Coordinates of C-alpha atoms and ligand atoms in Angstrom, one line a residue:
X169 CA -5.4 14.8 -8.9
X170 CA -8.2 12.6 -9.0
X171 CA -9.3 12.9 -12.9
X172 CA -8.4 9.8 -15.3
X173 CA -5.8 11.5 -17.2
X174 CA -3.8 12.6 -13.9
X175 CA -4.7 8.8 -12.9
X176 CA -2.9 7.1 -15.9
X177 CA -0.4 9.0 -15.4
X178 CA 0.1 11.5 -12.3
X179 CA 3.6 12.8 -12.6
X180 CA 3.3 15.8 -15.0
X181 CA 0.6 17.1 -12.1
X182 CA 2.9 15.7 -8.9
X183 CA 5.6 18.1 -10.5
X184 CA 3.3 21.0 -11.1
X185 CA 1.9 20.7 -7.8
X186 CA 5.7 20.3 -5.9
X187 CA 6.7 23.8 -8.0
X188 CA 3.3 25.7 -7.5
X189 CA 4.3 26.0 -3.7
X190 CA 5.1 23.9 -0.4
X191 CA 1.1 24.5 0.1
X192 CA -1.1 24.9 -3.0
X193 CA -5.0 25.3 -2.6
X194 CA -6.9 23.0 -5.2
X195 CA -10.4 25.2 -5.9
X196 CA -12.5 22.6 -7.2
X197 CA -12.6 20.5 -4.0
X198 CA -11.8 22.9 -1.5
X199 CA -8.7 21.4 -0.2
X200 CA -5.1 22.2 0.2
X201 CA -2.4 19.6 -0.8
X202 CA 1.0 19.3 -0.3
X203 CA 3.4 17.6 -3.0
X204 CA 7.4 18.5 -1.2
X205 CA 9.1 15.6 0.8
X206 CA 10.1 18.2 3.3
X207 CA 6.7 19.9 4.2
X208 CA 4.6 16.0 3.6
X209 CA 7.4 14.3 5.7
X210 CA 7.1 17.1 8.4
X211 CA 3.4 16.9 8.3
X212 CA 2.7 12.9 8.7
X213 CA 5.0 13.3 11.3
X214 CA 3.3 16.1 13.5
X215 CA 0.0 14.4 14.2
X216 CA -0.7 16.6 16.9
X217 CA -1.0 19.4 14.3
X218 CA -2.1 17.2 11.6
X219 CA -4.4 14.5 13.0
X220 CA -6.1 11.7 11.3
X221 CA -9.2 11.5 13.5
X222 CA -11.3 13.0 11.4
X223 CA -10.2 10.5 8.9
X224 CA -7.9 10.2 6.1
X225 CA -9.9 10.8 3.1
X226 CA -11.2 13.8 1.5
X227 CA -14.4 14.0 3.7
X228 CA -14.5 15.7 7.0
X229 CA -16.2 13.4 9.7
X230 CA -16.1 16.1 11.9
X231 CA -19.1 17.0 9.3
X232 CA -19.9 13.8 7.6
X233 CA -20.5 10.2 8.5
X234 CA -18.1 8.2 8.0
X235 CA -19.1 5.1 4.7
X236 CA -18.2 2.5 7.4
X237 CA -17.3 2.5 11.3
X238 CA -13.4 4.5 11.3
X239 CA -10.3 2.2 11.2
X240 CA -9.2 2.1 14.7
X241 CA -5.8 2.3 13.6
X242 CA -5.8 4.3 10.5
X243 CA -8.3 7.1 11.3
X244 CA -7.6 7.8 14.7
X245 CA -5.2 9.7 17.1
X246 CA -3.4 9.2 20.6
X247 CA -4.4 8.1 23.0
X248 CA -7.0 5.9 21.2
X249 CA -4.7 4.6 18.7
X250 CA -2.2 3.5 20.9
X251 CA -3.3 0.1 22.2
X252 CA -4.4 -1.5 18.7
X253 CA -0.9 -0.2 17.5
X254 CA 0.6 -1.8 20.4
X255 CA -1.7 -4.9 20.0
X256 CA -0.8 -5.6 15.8
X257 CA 2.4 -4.4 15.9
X258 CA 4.6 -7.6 17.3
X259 CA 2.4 -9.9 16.0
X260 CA 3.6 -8.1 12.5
X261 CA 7.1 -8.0 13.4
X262 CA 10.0 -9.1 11.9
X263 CA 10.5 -11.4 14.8
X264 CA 7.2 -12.7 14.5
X265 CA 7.3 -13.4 11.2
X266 CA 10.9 -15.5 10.9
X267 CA 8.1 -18.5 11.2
X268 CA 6.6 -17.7 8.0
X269 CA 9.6 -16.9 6.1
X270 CA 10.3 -20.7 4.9
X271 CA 6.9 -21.4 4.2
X272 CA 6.7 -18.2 1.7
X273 CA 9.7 -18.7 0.3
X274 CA 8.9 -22.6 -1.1
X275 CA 5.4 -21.1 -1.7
X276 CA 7.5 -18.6 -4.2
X277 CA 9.5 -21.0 -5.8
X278 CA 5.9 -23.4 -6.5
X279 CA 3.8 -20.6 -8.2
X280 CA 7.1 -19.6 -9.9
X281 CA 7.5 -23.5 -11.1
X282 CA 3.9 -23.6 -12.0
X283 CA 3.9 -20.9 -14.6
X284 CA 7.2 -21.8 -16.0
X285 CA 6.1 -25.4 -16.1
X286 CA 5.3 -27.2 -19.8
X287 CA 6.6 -23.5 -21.3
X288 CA 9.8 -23.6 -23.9
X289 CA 12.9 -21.4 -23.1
X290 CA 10.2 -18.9 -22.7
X291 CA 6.4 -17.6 -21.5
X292 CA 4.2 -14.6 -21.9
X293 CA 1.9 -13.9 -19.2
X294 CA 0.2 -11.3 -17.0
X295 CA 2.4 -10.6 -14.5
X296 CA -0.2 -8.5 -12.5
X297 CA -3.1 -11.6 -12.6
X298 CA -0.3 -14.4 -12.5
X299 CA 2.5 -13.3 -10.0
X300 CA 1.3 -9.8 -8.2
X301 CA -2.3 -10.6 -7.4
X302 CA -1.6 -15.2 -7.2
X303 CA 1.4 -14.7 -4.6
X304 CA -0.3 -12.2 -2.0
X305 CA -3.7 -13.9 -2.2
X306 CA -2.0 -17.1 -1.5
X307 CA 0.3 -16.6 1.5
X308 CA -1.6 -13.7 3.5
X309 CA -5.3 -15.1 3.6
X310 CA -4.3 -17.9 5.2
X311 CA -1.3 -16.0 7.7
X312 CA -4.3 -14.1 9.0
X313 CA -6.7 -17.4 9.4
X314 CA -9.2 -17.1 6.8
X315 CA -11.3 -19.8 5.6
X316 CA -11.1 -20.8 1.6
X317 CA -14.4 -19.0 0.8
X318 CA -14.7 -15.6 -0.3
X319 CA -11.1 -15.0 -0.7
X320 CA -11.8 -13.2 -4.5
X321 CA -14.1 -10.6 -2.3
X322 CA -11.0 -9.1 -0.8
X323 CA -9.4 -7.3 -3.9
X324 CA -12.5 -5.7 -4.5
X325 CA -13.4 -4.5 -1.4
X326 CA -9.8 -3.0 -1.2
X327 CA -10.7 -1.3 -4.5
X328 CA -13.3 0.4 -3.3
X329 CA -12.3 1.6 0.1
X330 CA -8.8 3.2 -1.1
X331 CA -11.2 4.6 -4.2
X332 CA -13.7 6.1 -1.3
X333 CA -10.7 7.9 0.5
X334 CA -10.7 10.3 -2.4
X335 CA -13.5 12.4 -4.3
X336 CA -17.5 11.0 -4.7
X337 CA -16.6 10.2 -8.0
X338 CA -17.4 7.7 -10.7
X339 CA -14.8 5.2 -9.4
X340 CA -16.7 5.0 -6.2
X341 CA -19.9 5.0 -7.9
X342 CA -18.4 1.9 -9.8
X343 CA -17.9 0.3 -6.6
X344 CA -20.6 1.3 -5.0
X345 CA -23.5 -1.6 -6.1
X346 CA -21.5 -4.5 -4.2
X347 CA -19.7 -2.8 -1.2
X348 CA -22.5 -3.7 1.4
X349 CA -22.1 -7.6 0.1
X350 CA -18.2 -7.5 0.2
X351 CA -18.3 -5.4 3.8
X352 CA -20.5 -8.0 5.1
X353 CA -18.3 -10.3 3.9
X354 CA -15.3 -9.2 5.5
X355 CA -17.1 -7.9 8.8
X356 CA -17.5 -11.9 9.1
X357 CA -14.4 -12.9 8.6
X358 CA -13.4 -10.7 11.4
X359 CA -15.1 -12.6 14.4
X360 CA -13.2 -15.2 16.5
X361 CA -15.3 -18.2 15.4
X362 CA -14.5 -17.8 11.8
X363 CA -10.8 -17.5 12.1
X364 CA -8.3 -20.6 12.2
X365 CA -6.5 -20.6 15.8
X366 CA -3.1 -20.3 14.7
X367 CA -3.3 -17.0 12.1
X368 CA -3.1 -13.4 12.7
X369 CA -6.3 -13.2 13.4
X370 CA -6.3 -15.3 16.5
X371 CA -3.4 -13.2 17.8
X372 CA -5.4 -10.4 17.8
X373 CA -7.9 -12.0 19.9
X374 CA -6.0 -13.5 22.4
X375 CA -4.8 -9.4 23.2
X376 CA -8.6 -9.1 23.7
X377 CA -8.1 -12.5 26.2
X378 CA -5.4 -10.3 28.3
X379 CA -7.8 -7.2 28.2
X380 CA -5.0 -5.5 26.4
X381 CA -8.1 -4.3 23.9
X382 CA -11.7 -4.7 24.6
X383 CA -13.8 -7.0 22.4
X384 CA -15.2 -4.9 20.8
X385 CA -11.8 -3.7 19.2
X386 CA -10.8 -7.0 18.5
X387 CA -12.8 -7.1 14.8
X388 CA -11.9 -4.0 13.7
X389 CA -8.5 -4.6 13.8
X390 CA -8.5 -7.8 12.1
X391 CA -10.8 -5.4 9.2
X392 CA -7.6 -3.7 9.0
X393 CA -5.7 -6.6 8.1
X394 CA -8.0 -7.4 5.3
X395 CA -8.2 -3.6 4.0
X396 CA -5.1 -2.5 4.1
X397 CA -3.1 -6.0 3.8
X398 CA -4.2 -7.3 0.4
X399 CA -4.6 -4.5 -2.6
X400 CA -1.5 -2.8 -1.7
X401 CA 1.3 -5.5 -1.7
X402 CA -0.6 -6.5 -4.8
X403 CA 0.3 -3.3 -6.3
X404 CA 4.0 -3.3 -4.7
X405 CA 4.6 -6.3 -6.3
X406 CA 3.0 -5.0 -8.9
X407 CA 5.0 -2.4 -9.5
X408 CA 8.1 -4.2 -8.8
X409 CA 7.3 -6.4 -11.6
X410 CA 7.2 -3.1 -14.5
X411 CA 10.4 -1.7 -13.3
X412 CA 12.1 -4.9 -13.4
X413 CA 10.6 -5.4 -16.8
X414 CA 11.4 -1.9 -18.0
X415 CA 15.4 -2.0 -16.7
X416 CA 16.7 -5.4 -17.9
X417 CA 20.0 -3.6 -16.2
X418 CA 18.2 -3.6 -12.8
X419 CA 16.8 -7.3 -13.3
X420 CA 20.7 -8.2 -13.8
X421 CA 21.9 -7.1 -10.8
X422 CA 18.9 -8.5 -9.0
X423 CA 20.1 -11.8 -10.6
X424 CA 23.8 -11.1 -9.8
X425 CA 23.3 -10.4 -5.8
X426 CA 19.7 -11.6 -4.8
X427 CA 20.3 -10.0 -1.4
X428 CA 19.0 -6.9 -3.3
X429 CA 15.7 -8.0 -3.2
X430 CA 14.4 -5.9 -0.3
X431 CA 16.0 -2.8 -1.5
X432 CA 14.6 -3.3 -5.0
X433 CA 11.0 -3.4 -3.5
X434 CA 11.4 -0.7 -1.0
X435 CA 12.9 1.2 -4.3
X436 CA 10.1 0.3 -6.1
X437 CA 7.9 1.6 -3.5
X438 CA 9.4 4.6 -3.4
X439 CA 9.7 4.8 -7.5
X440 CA 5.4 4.0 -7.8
X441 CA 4.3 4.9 -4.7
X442 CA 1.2 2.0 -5.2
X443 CA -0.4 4.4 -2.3
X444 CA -0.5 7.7 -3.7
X445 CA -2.0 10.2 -0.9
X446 CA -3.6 10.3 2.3
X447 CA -5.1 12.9 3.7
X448 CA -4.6 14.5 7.1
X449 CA -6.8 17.8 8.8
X450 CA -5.5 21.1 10.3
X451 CA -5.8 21.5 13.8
X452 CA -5.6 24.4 14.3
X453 CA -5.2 27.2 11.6
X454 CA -1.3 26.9 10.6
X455 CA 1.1 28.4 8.4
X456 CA 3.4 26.3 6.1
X457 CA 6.0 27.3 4.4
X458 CA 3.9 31.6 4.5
X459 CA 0.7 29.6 3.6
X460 CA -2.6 29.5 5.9
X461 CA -3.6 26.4 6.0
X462 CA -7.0 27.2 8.1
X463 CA -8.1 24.8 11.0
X464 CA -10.5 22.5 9.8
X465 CA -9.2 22.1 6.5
X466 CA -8.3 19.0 4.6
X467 CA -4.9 18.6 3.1
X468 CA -3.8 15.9 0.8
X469 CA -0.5 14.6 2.1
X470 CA 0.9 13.3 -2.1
X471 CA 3.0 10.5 -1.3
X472 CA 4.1 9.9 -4.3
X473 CA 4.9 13.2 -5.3
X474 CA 7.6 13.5 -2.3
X475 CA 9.1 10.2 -3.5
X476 CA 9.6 11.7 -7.0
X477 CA 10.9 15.6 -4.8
X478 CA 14.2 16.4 -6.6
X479 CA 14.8 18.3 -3.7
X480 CA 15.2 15.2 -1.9
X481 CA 15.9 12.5 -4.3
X482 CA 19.0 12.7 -6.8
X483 CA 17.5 11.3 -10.3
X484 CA 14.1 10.5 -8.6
X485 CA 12.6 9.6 -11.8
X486 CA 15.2 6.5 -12.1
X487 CA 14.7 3.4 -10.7
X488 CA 18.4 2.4 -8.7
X489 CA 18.8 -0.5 -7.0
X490 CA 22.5 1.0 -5.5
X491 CA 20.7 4.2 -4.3
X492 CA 19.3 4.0 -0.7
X493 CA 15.5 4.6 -0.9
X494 CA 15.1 4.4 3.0
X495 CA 13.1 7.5 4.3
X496 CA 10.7 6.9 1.6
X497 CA 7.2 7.9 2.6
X498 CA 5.2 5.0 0.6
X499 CA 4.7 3.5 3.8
X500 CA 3.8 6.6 5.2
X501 CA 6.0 8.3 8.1
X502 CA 5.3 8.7 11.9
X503 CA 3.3 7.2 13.7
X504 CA 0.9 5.5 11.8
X505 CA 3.5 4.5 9.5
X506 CA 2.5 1.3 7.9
X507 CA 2.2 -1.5 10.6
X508 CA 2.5 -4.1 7.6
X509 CA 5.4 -3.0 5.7
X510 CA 7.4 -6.1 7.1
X511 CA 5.0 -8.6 5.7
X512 CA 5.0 -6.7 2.1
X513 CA 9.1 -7.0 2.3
X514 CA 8.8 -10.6 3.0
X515 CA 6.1 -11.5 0.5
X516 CA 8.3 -9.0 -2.2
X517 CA 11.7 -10.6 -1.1
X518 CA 9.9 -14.4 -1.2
X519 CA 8.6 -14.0 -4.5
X520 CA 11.9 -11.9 -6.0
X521 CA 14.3 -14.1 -5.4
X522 CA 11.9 -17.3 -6.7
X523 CA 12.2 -15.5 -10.0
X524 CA 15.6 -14.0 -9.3
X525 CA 16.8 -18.0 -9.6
X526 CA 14.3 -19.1 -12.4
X527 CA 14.3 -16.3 -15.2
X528 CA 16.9 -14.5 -16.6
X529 CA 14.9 -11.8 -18.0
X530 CA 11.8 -10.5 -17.7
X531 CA 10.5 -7.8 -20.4
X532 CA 7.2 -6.2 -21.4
X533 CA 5.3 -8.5 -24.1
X534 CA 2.8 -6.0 -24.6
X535 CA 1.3 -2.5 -23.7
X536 CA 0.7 -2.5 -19.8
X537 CA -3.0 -1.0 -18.6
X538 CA -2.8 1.0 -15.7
X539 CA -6.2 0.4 -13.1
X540 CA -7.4 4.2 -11.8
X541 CA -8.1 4.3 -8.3
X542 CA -8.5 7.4 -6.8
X543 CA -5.6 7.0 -3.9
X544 CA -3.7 3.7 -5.9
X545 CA -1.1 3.9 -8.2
X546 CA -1.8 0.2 -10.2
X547 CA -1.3 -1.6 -13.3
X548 CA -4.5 -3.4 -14.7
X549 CA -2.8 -6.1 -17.1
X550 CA 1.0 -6.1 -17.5
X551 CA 2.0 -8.6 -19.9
X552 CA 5.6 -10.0 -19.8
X553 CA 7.8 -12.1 -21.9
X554 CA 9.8 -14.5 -19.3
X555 CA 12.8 -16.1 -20.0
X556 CA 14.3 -19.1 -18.2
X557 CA 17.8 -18.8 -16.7
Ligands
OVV895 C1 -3.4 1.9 5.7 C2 -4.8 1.5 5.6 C3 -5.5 1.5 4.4 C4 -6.8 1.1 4.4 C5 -7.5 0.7 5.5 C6 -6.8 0.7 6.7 C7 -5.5 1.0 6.8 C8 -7.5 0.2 7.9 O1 -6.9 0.2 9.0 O2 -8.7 -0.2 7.8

């Protein structure tokens, strides 16, 4: 799953893999993976059975060190995960963030005016560099309290931590020269001084103030923020973009009933899956569907592949706007299920209906590149060809 032609283009595999078995052993890393909604959905789910302690990538910290001190939400289990879920999870809420919703919205319609601006009836641009990676990059940075410098480190250090969940490969070997400048980078970010006092950083602390978390918790759950927060709404959006700009059809309707806009980027979640896999670890030796899985074991949970399950999903290859894509496991499922997926909607639903009102189509201008990362599903460059409503 993890070689560059599966990367650029991982369905044929995600197929082969769903048909091969609810459980199929891949030799040449030693793990088992798991590509059926039914068997993925029912494993994220049972953390008991299927914990994440022993983290969520292909290595076993119950027999490796970790690359950097474990997420504390991420990569950990009950009872120690419970009180930095508890901590982030109102102050990512959608109640929480009704005060931001204005704000991104007239930030939306500004980059939207910017790169229509001084163009004819139309513009070509990269929607990935211009739209996917500009929005993001300009609304959550400063939601969580960041200062202005640094903010092109946090990309890459995204890149690199969802590339080091899978195999030691040459992706992570790419990534490898500037991760201890980028990780210092972030770790600094992450202390009280450094943050503004009104972000979602500062929230974070003020939990810490009420000894709901210890001080020492406080930081690495702002990290999460900044490694989980950034790369992957890029690549939503991202992915959002292509399947608008691949079904002109889809873009209409989005046009004709803007309200969509939620349901189109949860359906494009579903449709891209922009995080492929996660891994989980057997517990104890346990049989799935007559397979032992044996206890220790790593099992790659695909994602993506039980978006695309036609045992679950009628025409999972389409991208629908009138099908109901909820139970989707792009934001994973249970109870680590993304804590951020509220903030992606809004940033999706802010920037969709800016271009929702400004361009009546959107279409590919060129060949899009995909970008390979070993648990991302990404576009590198995707040129479009905008037309003003
Ligand atoms: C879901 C996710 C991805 C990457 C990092 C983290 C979480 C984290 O908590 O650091």
């Amino acid at each position: 799953p993890f070689s560059h032609e599966v990367l650029e283009d991982p369905l044929p595999f995600q197929a082969a893999l769903r048909d091969a078995g609810p459980v199929v052993h891949l030799d040449r890393y030693g793990i088992y993976a798991m590509g059926r909604y039914e068997h993925v959905h029912a494993a994220l789910t049972n953390w008991q059975g299927f914990p994440s302690g022993a983290g969520v990538g292909m290595s076993n910290w119950r027999h490796e060190e970790p690359w950097r001190p474990p997420s504390l939400l991420l990569e950990t289990d009950p009872p120690h995960h419970d009180a930095p879920r508890a901590v982030l999870e109102p102050i990512l809420s959608p109640r929480a963030l009704r005060l931001l919703r204005e704000r991104w919205f007239a930030d939306a319609e500004d980059l939207v005016d910017t790169v229509l601006t001084g163009a004819g009836d139309t513009v070509e641009l990269d929607a990935m560099a211009e739209l996917a990676e500009t929005f993001p990059l300009r609304v959550f940075p400063d939601a969580v309290g960041l200062g202005r410098d640094g903010r092109e480190n946090l990309l890459p250090y995204g890149n690199h931590l969802f590339n080091a969940f899978g195999p030691d490969n040459d992706l992570v070997a790419q990534g490898a020269g500037r991760i201890g400048e980028l990780s210092a980078w972030v770790n600094a970010q992450c202390a009280r001084e450094t943050l503004s006092p009104d972000g979602f950083g500062a929230r974070i602390w003020e939990a810490a103030d009420r000894a709901d978390i210890t001080p020492e918790q406080a930081p690495l759950i702002v990290r999460s923020l900044l490694s989980a927060g950034v790369d992957t709404t890029v690549h939503g959006l991202g992915a959002c973009l292509h399947a608008m700009a691949t079904h002109p059809e889809q873009w209409q309707r989005l046009r004709d009933d803007p309200g969509l806009a939620r349901i189109a980027f949860d359906e494009a979640v579903r449709w891209e899956s922009p995080v492929q896999t996660f891994f989980r670890v057997a517990e104890d030796d346990i049989v799935v569907g007559g397979t032992l899985v044996p206890r220790d074991d790593k099992i790659l949970m695909f994602l993506g592949s039980a978006n695309r399950d036609p045992r679950r999903w009628e025409h999972p290859d389409s991208f629908d706007l009138s099908r109901d894509p909820s139970g989707h496991v792009g934001f994973g499922m249970g109870l680590h299920q993304c804590v951020g997926q509220h903030v992606a909607r809004l940033e999706a639903e802010a920037l969709l209906t800016a271009l929702a009102r400004r361009v009546g189509r959107i279409e590919l201008a060129g060949t899009p590149r995909r970008h390979h990362n070993n648990t991302m599903r990404a576009w590198g460059a995707l040129p479009v060809r905008l037309t003003r409503a």
